[in-house]
mmCIF file of C-alpha atoms in Angstrom:
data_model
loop_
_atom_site.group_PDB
_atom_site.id
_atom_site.type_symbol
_atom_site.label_atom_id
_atom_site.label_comp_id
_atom_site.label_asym_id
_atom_site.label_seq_id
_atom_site.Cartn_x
_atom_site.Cartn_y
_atom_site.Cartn_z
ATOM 1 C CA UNK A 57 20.248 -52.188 -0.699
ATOM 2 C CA UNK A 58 20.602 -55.967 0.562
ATOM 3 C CA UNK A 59 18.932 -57.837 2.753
ATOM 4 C CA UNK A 60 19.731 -59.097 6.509
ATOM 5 C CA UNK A 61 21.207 -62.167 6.676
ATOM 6 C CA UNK A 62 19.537 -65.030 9.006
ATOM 7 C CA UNK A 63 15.930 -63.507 9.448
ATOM 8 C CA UNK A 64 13.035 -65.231 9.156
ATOM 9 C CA UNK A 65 9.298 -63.703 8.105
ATOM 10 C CA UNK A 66 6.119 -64.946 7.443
ATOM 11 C CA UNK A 67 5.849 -62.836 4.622
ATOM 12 C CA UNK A 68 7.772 -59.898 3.166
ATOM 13 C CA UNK A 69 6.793 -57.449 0.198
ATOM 14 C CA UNK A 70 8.656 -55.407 -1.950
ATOM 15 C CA UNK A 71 6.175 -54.274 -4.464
ATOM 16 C CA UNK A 72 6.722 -50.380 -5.296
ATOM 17 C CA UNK A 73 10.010 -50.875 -3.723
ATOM 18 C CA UNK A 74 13.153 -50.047 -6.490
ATOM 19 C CA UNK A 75 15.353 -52.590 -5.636
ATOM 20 C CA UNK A 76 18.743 -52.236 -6.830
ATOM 21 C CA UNK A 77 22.428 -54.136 -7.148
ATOM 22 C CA UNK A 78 20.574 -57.494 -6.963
ATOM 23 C CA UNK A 79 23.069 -60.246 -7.205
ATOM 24 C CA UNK A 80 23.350 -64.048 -6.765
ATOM 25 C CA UNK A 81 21.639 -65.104 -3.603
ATOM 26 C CA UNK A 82 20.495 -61.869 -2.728
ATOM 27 C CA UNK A 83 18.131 -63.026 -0.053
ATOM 28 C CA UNK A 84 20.883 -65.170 1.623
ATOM 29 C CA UNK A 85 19.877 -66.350 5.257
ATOM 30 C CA UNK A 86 16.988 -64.828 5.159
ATOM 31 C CA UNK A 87 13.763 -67.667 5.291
ATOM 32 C CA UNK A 88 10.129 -66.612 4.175
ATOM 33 C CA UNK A 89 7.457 -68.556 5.830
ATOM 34 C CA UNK A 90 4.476 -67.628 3.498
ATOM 35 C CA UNK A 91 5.195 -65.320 0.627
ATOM 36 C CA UNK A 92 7.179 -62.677 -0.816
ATOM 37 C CA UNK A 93 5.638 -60.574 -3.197
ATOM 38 C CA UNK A 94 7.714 -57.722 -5.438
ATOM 39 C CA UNK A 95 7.442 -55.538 -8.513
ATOM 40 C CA UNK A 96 10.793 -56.626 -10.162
ATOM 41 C CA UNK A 97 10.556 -60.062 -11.779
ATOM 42 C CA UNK A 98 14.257 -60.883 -10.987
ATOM 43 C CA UNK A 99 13.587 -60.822 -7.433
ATOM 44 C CA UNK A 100 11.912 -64.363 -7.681
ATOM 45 C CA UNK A 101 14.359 -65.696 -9.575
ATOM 46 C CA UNK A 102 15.908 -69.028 -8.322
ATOM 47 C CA UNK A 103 19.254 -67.655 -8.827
ATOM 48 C CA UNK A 104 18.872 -64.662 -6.477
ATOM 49 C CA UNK A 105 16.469 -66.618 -3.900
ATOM 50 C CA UNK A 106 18.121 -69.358 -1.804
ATOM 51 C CA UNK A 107 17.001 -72.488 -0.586
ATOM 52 C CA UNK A 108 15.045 -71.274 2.129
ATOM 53 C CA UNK A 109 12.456 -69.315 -0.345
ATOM 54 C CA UNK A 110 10.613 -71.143 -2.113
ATOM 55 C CA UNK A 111 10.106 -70.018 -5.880
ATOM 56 C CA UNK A 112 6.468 -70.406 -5.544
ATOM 57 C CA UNK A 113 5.815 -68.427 -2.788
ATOM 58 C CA UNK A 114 7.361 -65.486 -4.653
ATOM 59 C CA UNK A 115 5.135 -64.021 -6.635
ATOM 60 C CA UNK A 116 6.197 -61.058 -9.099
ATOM 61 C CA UNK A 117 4.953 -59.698 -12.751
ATOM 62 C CA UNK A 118 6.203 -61.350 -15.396
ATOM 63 C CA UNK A 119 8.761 -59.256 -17.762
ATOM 64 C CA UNK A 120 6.982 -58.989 -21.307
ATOM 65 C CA UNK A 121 10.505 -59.812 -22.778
ATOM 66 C CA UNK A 122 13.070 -61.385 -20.690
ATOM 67 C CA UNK A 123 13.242 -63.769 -18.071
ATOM 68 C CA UNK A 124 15.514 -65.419 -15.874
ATOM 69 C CA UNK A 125 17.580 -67.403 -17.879
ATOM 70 C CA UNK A 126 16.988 -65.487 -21.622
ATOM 71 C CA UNK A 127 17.417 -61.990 -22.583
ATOM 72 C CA UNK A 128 14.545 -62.864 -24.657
ATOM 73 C CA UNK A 129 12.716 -65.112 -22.622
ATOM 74 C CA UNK A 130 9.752 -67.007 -24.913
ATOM 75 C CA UNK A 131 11.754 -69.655 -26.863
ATOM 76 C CA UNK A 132 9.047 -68.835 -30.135
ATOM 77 C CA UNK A 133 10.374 -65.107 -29.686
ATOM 78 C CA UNK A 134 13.939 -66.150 -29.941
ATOM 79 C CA UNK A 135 13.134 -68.590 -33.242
ATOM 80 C CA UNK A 136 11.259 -65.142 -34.466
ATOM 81 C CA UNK A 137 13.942 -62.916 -33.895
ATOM 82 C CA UNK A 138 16.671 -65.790 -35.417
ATOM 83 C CA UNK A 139 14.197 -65.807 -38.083
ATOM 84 C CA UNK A 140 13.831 -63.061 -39.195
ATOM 85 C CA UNK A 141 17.152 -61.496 -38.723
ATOM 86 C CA UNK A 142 18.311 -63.864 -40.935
ATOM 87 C CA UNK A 143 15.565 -63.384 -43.213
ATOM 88 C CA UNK A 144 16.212 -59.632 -43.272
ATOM 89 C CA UNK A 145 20.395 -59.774 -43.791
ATOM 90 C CA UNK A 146 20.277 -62.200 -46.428
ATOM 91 C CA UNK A 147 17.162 -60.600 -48.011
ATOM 92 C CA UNK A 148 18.276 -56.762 -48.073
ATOM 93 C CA UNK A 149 22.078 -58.421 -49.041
ATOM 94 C CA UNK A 150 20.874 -59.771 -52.179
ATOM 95 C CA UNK A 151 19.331 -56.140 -53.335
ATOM 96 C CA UNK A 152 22.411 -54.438 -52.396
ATOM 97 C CA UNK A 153 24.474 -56.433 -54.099
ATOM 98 C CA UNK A 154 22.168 -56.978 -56.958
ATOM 99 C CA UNK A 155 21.545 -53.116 -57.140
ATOM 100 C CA UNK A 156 25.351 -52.016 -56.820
ATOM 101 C CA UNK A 157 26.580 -54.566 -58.737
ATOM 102 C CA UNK A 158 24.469 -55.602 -61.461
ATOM 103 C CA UNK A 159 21.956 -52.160 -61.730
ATOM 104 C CA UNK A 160 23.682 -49.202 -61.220
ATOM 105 C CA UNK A 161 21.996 -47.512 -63.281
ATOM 106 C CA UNK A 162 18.990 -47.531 -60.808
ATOM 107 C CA UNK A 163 20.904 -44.698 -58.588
ATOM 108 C CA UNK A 164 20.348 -42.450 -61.482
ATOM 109 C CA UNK A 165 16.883 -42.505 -60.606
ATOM 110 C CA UNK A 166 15.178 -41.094 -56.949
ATOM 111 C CA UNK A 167 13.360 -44.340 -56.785
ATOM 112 C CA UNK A 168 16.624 -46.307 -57.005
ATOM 113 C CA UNK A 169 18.351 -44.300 -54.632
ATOM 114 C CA UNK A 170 15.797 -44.443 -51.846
ATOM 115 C CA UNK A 171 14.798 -48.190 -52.561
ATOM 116 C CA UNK A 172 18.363 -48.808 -52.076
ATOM 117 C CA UNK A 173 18.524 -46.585 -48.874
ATOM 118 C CA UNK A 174 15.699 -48.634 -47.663
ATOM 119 C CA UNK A 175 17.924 -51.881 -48.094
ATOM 120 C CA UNK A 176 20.691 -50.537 -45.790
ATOM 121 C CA UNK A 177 18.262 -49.400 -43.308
ATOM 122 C CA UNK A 178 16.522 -52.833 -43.103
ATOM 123 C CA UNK A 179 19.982 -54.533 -43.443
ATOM 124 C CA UNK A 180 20.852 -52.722 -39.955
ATOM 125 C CA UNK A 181 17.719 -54.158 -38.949
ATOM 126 C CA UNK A 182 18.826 -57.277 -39.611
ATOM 127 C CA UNK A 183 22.224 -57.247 -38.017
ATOM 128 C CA UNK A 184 20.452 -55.630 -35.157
ATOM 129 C CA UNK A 185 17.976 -58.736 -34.318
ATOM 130 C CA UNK A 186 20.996 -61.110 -34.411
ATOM 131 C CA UNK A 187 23.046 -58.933 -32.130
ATOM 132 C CA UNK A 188 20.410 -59.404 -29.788
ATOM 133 C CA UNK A 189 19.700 -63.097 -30.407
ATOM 134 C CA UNK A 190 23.612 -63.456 -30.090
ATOM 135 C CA UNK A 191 23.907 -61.634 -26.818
ATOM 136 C CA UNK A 192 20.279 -64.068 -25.485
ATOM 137 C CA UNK A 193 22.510 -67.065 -26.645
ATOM 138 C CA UNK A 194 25.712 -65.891 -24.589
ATOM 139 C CA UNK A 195 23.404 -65.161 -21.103
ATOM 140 C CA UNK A 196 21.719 -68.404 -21.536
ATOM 141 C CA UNK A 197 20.596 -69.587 -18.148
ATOM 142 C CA UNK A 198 22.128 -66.991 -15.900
ATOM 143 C CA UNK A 199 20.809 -63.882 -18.058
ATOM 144 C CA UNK A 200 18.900 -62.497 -14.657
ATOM 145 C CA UNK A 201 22.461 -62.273 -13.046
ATOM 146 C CA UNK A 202 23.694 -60.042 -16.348
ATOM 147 C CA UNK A 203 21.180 -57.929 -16.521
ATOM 148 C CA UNK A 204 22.141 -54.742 -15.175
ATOM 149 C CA UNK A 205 26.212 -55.457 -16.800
ATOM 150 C CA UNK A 206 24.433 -55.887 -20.064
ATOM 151 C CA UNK A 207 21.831 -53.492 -20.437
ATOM 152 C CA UNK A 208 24.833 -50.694 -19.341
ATOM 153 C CA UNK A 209 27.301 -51.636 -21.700
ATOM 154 C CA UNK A 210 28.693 -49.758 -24.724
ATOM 155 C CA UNK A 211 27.104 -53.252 -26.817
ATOM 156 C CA UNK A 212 23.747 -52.233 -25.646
ATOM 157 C CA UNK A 213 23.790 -49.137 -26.470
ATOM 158 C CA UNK A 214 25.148 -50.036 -29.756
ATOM 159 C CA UNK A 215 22.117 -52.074 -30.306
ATOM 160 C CA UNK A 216 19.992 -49.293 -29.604
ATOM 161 C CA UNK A 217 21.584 -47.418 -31.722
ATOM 162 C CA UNK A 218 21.332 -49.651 -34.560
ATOM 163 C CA UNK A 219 17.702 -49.984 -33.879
ATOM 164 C CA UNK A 220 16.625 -46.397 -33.992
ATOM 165 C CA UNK A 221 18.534 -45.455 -36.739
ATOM 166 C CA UNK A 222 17.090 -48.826 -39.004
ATOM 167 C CA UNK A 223 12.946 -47.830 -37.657
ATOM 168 C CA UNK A 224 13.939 -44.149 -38.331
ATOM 169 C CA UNK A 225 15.260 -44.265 -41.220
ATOM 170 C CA UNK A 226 13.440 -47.072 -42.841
ATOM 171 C CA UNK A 227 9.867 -45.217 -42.194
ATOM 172 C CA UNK A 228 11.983 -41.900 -43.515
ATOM 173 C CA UNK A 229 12.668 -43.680 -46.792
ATOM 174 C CA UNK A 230 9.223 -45.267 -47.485
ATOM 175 C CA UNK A 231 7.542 -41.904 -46.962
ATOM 176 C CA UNK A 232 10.341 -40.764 -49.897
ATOM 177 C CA UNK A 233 9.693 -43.616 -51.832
ATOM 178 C CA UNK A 234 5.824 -42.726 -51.838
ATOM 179 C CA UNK A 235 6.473 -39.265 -52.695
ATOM 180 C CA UNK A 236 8.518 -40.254 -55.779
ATOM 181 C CA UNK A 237 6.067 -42.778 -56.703
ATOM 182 C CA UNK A 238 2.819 -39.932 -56.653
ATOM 183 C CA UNK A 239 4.769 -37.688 -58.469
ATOM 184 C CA UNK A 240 5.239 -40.055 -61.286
ATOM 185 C CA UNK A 241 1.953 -41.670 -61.571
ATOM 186 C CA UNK A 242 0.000 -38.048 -61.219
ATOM 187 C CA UNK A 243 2.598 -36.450 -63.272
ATOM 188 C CA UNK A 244 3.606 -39.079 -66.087
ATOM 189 C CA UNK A 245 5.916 -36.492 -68.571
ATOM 190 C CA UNK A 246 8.176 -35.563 -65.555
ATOM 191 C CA UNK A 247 6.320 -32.134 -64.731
ATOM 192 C CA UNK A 248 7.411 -32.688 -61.405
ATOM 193 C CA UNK A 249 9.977 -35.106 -59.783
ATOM 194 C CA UNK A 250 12.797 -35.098 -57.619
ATOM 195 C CA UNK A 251 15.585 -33.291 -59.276
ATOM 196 C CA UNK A 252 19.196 -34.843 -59.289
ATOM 197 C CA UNK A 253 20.114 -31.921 -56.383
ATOM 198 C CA UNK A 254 17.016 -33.030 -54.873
ATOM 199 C CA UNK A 255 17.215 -36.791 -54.607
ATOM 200 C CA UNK A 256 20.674 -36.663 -53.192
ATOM 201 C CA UNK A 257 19.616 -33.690 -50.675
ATOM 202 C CA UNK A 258 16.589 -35.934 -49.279
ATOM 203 C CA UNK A 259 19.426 -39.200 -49.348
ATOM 204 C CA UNK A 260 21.415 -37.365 -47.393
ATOM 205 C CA UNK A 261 18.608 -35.469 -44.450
ATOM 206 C CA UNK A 262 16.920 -38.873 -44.293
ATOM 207 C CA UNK A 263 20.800 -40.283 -42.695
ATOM 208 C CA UNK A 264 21.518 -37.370 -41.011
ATOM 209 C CA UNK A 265 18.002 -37.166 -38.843
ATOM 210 C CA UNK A 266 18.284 -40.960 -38.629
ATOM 211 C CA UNK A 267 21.962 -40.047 -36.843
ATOM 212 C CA UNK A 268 20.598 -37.425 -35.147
ATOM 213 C CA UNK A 269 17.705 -39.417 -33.583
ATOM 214 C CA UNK A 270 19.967 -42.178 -32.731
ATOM 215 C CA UNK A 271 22.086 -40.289 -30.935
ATOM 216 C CA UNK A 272 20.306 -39.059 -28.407
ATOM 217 C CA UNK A 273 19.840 -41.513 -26.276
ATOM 218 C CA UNK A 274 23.455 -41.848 -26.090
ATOM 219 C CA UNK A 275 24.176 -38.125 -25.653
ATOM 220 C CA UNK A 276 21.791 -37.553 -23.029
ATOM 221 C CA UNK A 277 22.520 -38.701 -19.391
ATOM 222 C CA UNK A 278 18.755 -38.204 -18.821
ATOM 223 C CA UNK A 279 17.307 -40.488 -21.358
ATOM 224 C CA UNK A 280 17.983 -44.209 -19.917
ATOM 225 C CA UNK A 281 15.839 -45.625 -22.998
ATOM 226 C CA UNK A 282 18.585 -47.808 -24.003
ATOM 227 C CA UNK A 283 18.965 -49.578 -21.392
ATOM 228 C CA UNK A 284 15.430 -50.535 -21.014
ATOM 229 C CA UNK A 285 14.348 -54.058 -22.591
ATOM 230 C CA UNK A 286 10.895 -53.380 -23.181
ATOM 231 C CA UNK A 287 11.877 -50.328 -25.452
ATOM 232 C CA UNK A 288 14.612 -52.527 -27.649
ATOM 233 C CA UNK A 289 12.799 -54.358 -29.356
ATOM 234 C CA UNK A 290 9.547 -51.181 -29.577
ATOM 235 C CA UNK A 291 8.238 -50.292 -33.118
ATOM 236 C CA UNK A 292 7.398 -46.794 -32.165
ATOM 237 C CA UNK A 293 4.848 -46.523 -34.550
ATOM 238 C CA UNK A 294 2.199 -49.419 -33.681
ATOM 239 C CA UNK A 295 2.956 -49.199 -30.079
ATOM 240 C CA UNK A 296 1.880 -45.047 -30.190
ATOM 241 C CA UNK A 297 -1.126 -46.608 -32.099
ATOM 242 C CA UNK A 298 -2.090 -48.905 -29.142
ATOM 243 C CA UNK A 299 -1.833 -46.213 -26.602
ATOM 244 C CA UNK A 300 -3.625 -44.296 -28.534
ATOM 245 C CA UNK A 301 -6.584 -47.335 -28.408
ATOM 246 C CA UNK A 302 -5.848 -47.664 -24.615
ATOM 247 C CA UNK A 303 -6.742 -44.018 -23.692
ATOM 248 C CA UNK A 304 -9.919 -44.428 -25.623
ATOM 249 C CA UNK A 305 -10.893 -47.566 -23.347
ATOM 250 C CA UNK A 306 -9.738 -50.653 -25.412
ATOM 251 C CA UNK A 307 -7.265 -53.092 -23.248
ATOM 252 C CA UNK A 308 -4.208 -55.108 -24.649
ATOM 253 C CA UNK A 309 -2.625 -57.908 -23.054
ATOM 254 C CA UNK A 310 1.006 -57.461 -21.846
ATOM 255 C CA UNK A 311 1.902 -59.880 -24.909
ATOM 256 C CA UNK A 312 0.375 -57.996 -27.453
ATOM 257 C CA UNK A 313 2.885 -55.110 -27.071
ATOM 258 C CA UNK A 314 5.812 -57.767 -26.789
ATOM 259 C CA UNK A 315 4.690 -59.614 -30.253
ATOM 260 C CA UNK A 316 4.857 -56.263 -31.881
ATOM 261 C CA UNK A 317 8.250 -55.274 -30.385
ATOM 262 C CA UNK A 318 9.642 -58.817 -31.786
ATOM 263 C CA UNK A 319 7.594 -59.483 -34.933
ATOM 264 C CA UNK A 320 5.747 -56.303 -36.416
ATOM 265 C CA UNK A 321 8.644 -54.214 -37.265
ATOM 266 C CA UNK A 322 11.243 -56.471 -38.068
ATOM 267 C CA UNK A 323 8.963 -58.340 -40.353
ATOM 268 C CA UNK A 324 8.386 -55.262 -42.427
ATOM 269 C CA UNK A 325 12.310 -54.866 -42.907
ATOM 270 C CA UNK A 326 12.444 -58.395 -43.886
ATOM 271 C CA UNK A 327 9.284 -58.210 -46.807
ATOM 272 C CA UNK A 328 10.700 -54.875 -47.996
ATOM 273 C CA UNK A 329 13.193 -56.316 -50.045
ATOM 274 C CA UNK A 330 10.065 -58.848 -51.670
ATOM 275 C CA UNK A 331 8.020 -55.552 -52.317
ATOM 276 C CA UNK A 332 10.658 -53.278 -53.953
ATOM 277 C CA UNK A 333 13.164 -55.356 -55.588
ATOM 278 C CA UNK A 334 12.490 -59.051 -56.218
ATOM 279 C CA UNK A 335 8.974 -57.985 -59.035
ATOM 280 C CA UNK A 336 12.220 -55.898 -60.666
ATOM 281 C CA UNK A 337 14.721 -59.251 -60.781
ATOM 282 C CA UNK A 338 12.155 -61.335 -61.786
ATOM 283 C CA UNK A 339 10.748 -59.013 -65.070
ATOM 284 C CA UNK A 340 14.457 -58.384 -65.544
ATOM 285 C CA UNK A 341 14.879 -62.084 -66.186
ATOM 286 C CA UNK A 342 11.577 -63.178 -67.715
ATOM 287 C CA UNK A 343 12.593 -60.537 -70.663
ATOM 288 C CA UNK A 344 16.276 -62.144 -70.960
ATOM 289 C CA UNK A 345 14.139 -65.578 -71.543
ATOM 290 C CA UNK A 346 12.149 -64.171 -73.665
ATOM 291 C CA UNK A 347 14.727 -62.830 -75.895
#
């Protein structure tokens, strides 16, 4: 759909309207007296208006994540997501290398196993939030004009992917990790535990699922979730739980879901390594100084 060239309106509006294909001057010739109002933020971008429109008489919601010239549009959400992905590879590094190449034994053990399958799945995280932060840093400025390209590429759904499979997988692991860690405190002489069949079984489901779940998306020509920015960066999990709060009358600012997409469940990949592996390190080499 484009727009006549060499009109002019006193106002125009293109709210409910799907717009699609919008490109670089989109609204070429065309000159708005009063104001232009439409559902799709891009539309009031200054790269697809033209000199004749001005930007404030368009007036269109903001996009929770993105803007015009970021795939991540707040410039605190882009230091968060730097952050933190850096935070989470280095962090989730260190226990995989510390765990394959200095505790091996640990894989003996259910706990060791899943803890360690926890530190790949946050490590995806990781590489995930600087695939994005790489891809905001290569649209920089003309990001509005990439937007479609981008969010239909093989890269984006390779993020996606990477994403689903690290939130799925992760929550998977710490639900394991719980169960191992009930069945040891309640049962103390090994009554029950996960057997060695057992351990490696749940290893292996936990991946597959994850896989499974991951793939979807990309399987199905129906599902477009991918592709849609809001649902990147979504911790499924908190988000259902705001929902849930919305249909029982309590409101949320537009923000609130984007801070939780960006910060809540990336943060939880970067602490995981703090929680299940640095107390071991650090007893390990308090007893070494000791002795």
């Amino acid at each position: 759909m484009g727009i006549p060239e060499y009109f002019t309106l006193e106002t125009l509006y293109l709210e409910n309207v799907e717009m699609t294909n919008i490109k670089e001057n989109f609204f070429r010739g065309l000159t708005i007296k009063s104001e232009l109002r439409a559902s799709n933020y891009k539309l009031c971008c200054p790269q697809i208006l033209n000199p004749n429109i001005s930007v404030d008489k368009c007036h269109a919601p903001v996009d929770v994540i993105s803007s015009c010239k970021h795939l991540v549009g707040d410039i605190l959400k882009r230091i968060t997501i730097w952050t933190v992905g850096l935070i989470t590879v280095v962090g989730n590094g260190i226990v995989l290398v510390y765990r394959i190449g200095w505790n091996r034994e640990i894989f003996k053990k259910a706990y060791g196993l899943f803890v360690s399958g926890l530190a790949v799945s946050d490590f995806i995280m990781g590489v995930y939030l600087l695939l994005i932060a790489a891809v905001d840093s290569q649209y920089k400025d003309i990001y509005v004009l990439e937007d479609v390209k981008w969010r239909h590429s093989v890269l984006c759904q390779f993020a996606g992917f990477l994403s689903t499979i690290s939130s799925e997988t992760s929550t998977f692991f710490i639900c394991l990790i719980t169960i191992d860690r009930f069945l040891t405190i309640t049962f103390p002489f090994g009554q029950h535990k996960f057997t060695k069949t057992g351990k490696i079984f749940s290893f292996t489901l936990v991946w597959f699922f994850g896989f499974l779940l991951a793939l979807i998306p990309i399987t199905s020509t129906e599902l477009n979730i991918y592709s849609s920015n809001v649902l990147y960066f979504m911790c499924w999990f908190p988000v259902g739980i705001l929902g849930f709060l919305s249909l029982n009358g309590h409101t949320f600012d537009r923000e609130v879901y984007a801070w939780i997409a960006v910060f809540v469940m990336p943060i939880n990949s970067a602490l995981n390594p703090i929680i299940y592996t640095v107390p071991i390190i650090i007893q390990k080499c308090l007893m070494q100084i000791r002795l």
